[in-house]
PDB file of C-alpha atoms in Angstrom:
ATOM      1  CA  PRO A  51     -28.783  -8.791 -13.847  1.00 52.00           C
ATOM      2  CA  ALA A  52     -28.598  -9.831 -10.298  1.00 60.00           C
ATOM      3  CA  ARG A  53     -25.138 -11.114  -9.287  1.00 61.00           C
ATOM      4  CA  ASP A  54     -25.024 -13.911  -7.301  1.00 63.00           C
ATOM      5  CA  PRO A  55     -22.357 -13.512  -4.362  1.00 61.00           C
ATOM      6  CA  ALA A  56     -21.813 -17.143  -3.710  1.00 61.00           C
ATOM      7  CA  GLY A  57     -21.533 -17.954  -7.791  1.00 63.00           C
ATOM      8  CA  PRO A  58     -18.804 -18.052  -9.991  1.00 65.00           C
ATOM      9  CA  ALA A  59     -16.723 -14.984 -10.217  1.00 69.00           C
ATOM     10  CA  ALA A  60     -15.066 -13.458 -13.604  1.00 75.00           C
ATOM     11  CA  ALA A  61     -11.294 -13.251 -13.157  1.00 74.00           C
ATOM     12  CA  PRO A  62     -10.300 -12.763 -16.808  1.00 69.00           C
ATOM     13  CA  ARG A  63      -6.223 -12.706 -15.501  1.00 71.00           C
ATOM     14  CA  LEU A  64      -6.758 -16.385 -14.113  1.00 73.00           C
ATOM     15  CA  ARG A  65      -5.097 -18.797 -16.457  1.00 70.00           C
ATOM     16  CA  THR A  66      -7.319 -21.502 -15.655  1.00 72.00           C
ATOM     17  CA  ALA A  67     -10.672 -22.303 -13.716  1.00 70.00           C
ATOM     18  CA  VAL A  68     -10.318 -22.512 -10.135  1.00 76.00           C
ATOM     19  CA  GLU A  69     -12.313 -26.087  -8.804  1.00 75.00           C
ATOM     20  CA  GLY A  70     -13.488 -26.001  -5.585  1.00 75.00           C
ATOM     21  CA  GLY A  71     -15.961 -23.808  -3.541  1.00 75.00           C
ATOM     22  CA  GLY A  72     -17.978 -24.075  -0.589  1.00 80.00           C
ATOM     23  CA  GLY A  73     -17.216 -23.234   3.063  1.00 87.00           C
ATOM     24  CA  THR A  74     -16.980 -20.162   5.161  1.00 91.00           C
ATOM     25  CA  VAL A  75     -15.165 -16.674   5.033  1.00 91.00           C
ATOM     26  CA  THR A  76     -15.106 -14.895   8.034  1.00 92.00           C
ATOM     27  CA  ALA A  77     -13.552 -11.009   8.481  1.00 93.00           C
ATOM     28  CA  ARG A  78     -11.645 -10.522  11.097  1.00 94.00           C
ATOM     29  CA  PRO A  79     -10.634  -6.686  12.502  1.00 93.00           C
ATOM     30  CA  ALA A  80      -7.636  -5.022  11.164  1.00 90.00           C
ATOM     31  CA  PRO A  81      -6.685  -1.231  10.351  1.00 89.00           C
ATOM     32  CA  PRO A  82      -8.077   0.439   7.433  1.00 84.00           C
ATOM     33  CA  ASP A  83      -5.432  -0.244   4.865  1.00 86.00           C
ATOM     34  CA  ARG A  84      -5.666  -4.218   5.447  1.00 93.00           C
ATOM     35  CA  GLU A  85      -8.027  -6.855   5.303  1.00 93.00           C
ATOM     36  CA  VAL A  86      -7.900 -10.202   7.359  1.00 96.00           C
ATOM     37  CA  TRP A  87     -10.148 -13.160   6.121  1.00 96.00           C
ATOM     38  CA  GLU A  88     -10.368 -16.337   7.801  1.00 96.00           C
ATOM     39  CA  VAL A  89     -11.109 -19.086   4.914  1.00 95.00           C
ATOM     40  CA  ASP A  90     -12.425 -22.489   5.585  1.00 94.00           C
ATOM     41  CA  SER A  91     -12.888 -23.798   2.412  1.00 91.00           C
ATOM     42  CA  PRO A  92     -12.582 -28.186   2.164  1.00 91.00           C
ATOM     43  CA  GLY A  93     -12.315 -27.897  -1.548  1.00 88.00           C
ATOM     44  CA  GLY A  94     -10.251 -24.734  -1.878  1.00 88.00           C
ATOM     45  CA  GLY A  95     -11.363 -21.952  -4.515  1.00 87.00           C
ATOM     46  CA  PHE A  96     -11.673 -18.428  -5.369  1.00 88.00           C
ATOM     47  CA  VAL A  97     -12.170 -15.814  -2.437  1.00 88.00           C
ATOM     48  CA  ARG A  98     -13.970 -12.887  -3.954  1.00 88.00           C
ATOM     49  CA  VAL A  99     -13.897  -9.916  -1.773  1.00 88.00           C
ATOM     50  CA  GLY A 100     -16.641  -7.344  -1.988  1.00 84.00           C
ATOM     51  CA  SER A 101     -14.273  -4.089  -2.013  1.00 84.00           C
ATOM     52  CA  ARG A 102     -12.826  -2.352  -4.529  1.00 85.00           C
ATOM     53  CA  TRP A 103     -10.066  -3.765  -6.886  1.00 87.00           C
ATOM     54  CA  ASP A 104      -6.978  -1.323  -6.906  1.00 89.00           C
ATOM     55  CA  PRO A 105      -3.169  -2.101  -8.172  1.00 89.00           C
ATOM     56  CA  GLY A 106      -2.175  -1.253  -4.818  1.00 91.00           C
ATOM     57  CA  TRP A 107      -3.843  -4.008  -3.148  1.00 93.00           C
ATOM     58  CA  SER A 108      -1.200  -7.264  -2.509  1.00 95.00           C
ATOM     59  CA  ALA A 109      -2.112 -10.452  -0.550  1.00 96.00           C
ATOM     60  CA  THR A 110      -1.041 -13.158   1.345  1.00 97.00           C
ATOM     61  CA  VAL A 111      -2.203 -16.556   1.975  1.00 97.00           C
ATOM     62  CA  ASP A 112      -0.877 -18.081   5.478  1.00 96.00           C
ATOM     63  CA  GLY A 113       1.902 -15.295   5.065  1.00 95.00           C
ATOM     64  CA  ARG A 114       2.644 -16.385   1.357  1.00 97.00           C
ATOM     65  CA  ARG A 115       2.372 -13.973  -1.329  1.00 97.00           C
ATOM     66  CA  ALA A 116      -1.079 -14.672  -3.446  1.00 95.00           C
ATOM     67  CA  GLU A 117      -1.839 -12.718  -6.409  1.00 94.00           C
ATOM     68  CA  VAL A 118      -4.526 -10.474  -6.010  1.00 93.00           C
ATOM     69  CA  PHE A 119      -6.747 -10.496  -9.203  1.00 91.00           C
ATOM     70  CA  ARG A 120     -10.019  -8.516 -10.457  1.00 90.00           C
ATOM     71  CA  ALA A 121     -12.971 -10.193 -10.220  1.00 86.00           C
ATOM     72  CA  ASP A 122     -16.230  -9.292 -11.987  1.00 83.00           C
ATOM     73  CA  GLY A 123     -14.692  -6.086 -13.027  1.00 83.00           C
ATOM     74  CA  ILE A 124     -14.720  -4.157  -9.698  1.00 84.00           C
ATOM     75  CA  PHE A 125     -13.853  -6.335  -6.839  1.00 89.00           C
ATOM     76  CA  ARG A 126     -10.692  -8.271  -6.323  1.00 92.00           C
ATOM     77  CA  GLY A 127     -10.074 -11.897  -4.869  1.00 90.00           C
ATOM     78  CA  VAL A 128      -7.539 -14.670  -4.618  1.00 93.00           C
ATOM     79  CA  VAL A 129      -7.313 -18.224  -4.886  1.00 92.00           C
ATOM     80  CA  VAL A 130      -6.829 -20.432  -2.003  1.00 93.00           C
ATOM     81  CA  PRO A 131      -6.064 -24.020  -1.560  1.00 92.00           C
ATOM     82  CA  ALA A 132      -8.105 -26.397   0.227  1.00 93.00           C
ATOM     83  CA  GLY A 133      -8.227 -26.250   3.799  1.00 94.00           C
ATOM     84  CA  THR A 134      -8.338 -23.493   6.425  1.00 96.00           C
ATOM     85  CA  HIS A 135      -6.220 -20.421   5.867  1.00 96.00           C
ATOM     86  CA  THR A 136      -5.690 -16.623   6.593  1.00 97.00           C
ATOM     87  CA  VAL A 137      -6.088 -14.657   4.074  1.00 97.00           C
ATOM     88  CA  ARG A 138      -4.509 -10.809   4.410  1.00 97.00           C
ATOM     89  CA  PHE A 139      -4.995  -7.884   1.989  1.00 96.00           C
ATOM     90  CA  ALA A 140      -2.852  -4.823   2.623  1.00 94.00           C
ATOM     91  CA  TYR A 141      -3.041  -1.542   0.657  1.00 92.00           C
ATOM     92  CA  ARG A 142      -0.013   0.738  -0.639  1.00 86.00           C
ATOM     93  CA  ASN A 143      -0.630   3.865  -2.425  1.00 80.00           C
ATOM     94  CA  GLN A 144       1.952   4.110  -4.995  1.00 76.00           C
ATOM     95  CA  ASP A 145       1.266   7.798  -5.686  1.00 77.00           C
ATOM     96  CA  GLU A 146       1.119   8.604  -2.110  1.00 76.00           C
ATOM     97  CA  MET A 147       4.588   6.708  -1.551  1.00 73.00           C
ATOM     98  CA  ARG A 148       6.149   8.951  -4.319  1.00 80.00           C
ATOM     99  CA  GLY A 149       4.781  11.951  -2.758  1.00 83.00           C
ATOM    100  CA  ARG A 150       6.173  11.081   0.542  1.00 81.00           C
ATOM    101  CA  VAL A 151       9.667  10.729  -0.875  1.00 85.00           C
ATOM    102  CA  LEU A 152       9.513  13.946  -2.650  1.00 86.00           C
ATOM    103  CA  ALA A 153       8.388  15.924   0.417  1.00 88.00           C
ATOM    104  CA  GLY A 154      10.954  14.043   2.500  1.00 87.00           C
ATOM    105  CA  ALA A 155      13.751  15.371  -0.201  1.00 87.00           C
ATOM    106  CA  ALA A 156      12.429  18.666  -0.154  1.00 87.00           C
ATOM    107  CA  LEU A 157      12.915  18.810   3.431  1.00 88.00           C
ATOM    108  CA  LEU A 158      16.130  17.656   3.190  1.00 87.00           C
ATOM    109  CA  VAL A 159      16.998  20.620   0.703  1.00 86.00           C
ATOM    110  CA  LEU A 160      15.305  23.524   2.702  1.00 85.00           C
ATOM    111  CA  ALA A 161      17.231  22.490   5.793  1.00 84.00           C
ATOM    112  CA  GLY A 162      20.510  22.325   3.961  1.00 83.00           C
ATOM    113  CA  LEU A 163      19.681  25.604   2.704  1.00 83.00           C
ATOM    114  CA  ALA A 164      19.111  26.604   6.261  1.00 83.00           C
ATOM    115  CA  LEU A 165      22.230  25.636   7.800  1.00 82.00           C
ATOM    116  CA  PRO A 166      25.021  28.455   7.705  1.00 78.00           C
ATOM    117  CA  TRP A 167      27.615  27.643   5.001  1.00 72.00           C
ATOM    118  CA  PRO A 168      31.163  27.487   6.616  1.00 72.00           C
ATOM    119  CA  GLY A 169      33.834  29.467   5.361  1.00 66.00           C
ATOM    120  CA  LYS A 170      35.487  32.728   6.220  1.00 61.00           C
ATOM    121  CA  ARG A 171      33.253  35.337   7.775  1.00 61.00           C
ATOM    122  CA  ARG A 172      33.005  38.638   6.009  1.00 58.00           C
ATOM    123  CA  ARG A 173      34.112  41.612   7.848  1.00 59.00           C
ATOM    124  CA  GLY A 174      31.519  44.721   7.319  1.00 57.00           C
ATOM    125  CA  VAL A 175      33.054  47.534   5.209  1.00 57.00           C
ATOM    126  CA  ASN A 176      31.451  50.319   7.209  1.00 60.00           C
ATOM    127  CA  ARG A 177      32.380  48.586  10.282  1.00 61.00           C
ATOM    128  CA  ARG A 178      33.704  51.474  13.068  1.00 64.00           C
ATOM    129  CA  PRO A 179      36.160  50.782  15.914  1.00 63.00           C
ATOM    130  CA  ALA A 180      34.663  50.826  19.401  1.00 65.00           C
ATOM    131  CA  LEU A 181      34.854  54.015  21.302  1.00 68.00           C
ATOM    132  CA  SER A 182      36.594  53.930  24.440  1.00 67.00           C
ATOM    133  CA  VAL A 183      36.362  56.652  27.037  1.00 65.00           C
TER     134      VAL A 183
END
């Protein structure tokens, strides 16, 4: 069936229905792992973004943390109160962060192995005295 982008969103984790709706949503320039949306909604409501939901997404509404909901099974959205607001999404891949930490630890271990160990110097067994003429 055809999906109406302005119609209600199915967000199973929402505890209660979100009243309101209407208004405008405008995208603002942002880096690839972030999104910024200017929302003007006189009645408040649920802002559904047509981008893929993933557990790595976090959001703020006017600088305050907001829960990111899975909307319609694949999209993401946040609840916004009535008025004009700035909604910011940021993505942080947890697997990538773990990989960075492990890579950093491995580099420290390798650097430690490459450094000479302090202690006595060994004298060579077959060392010959220098010849003097």
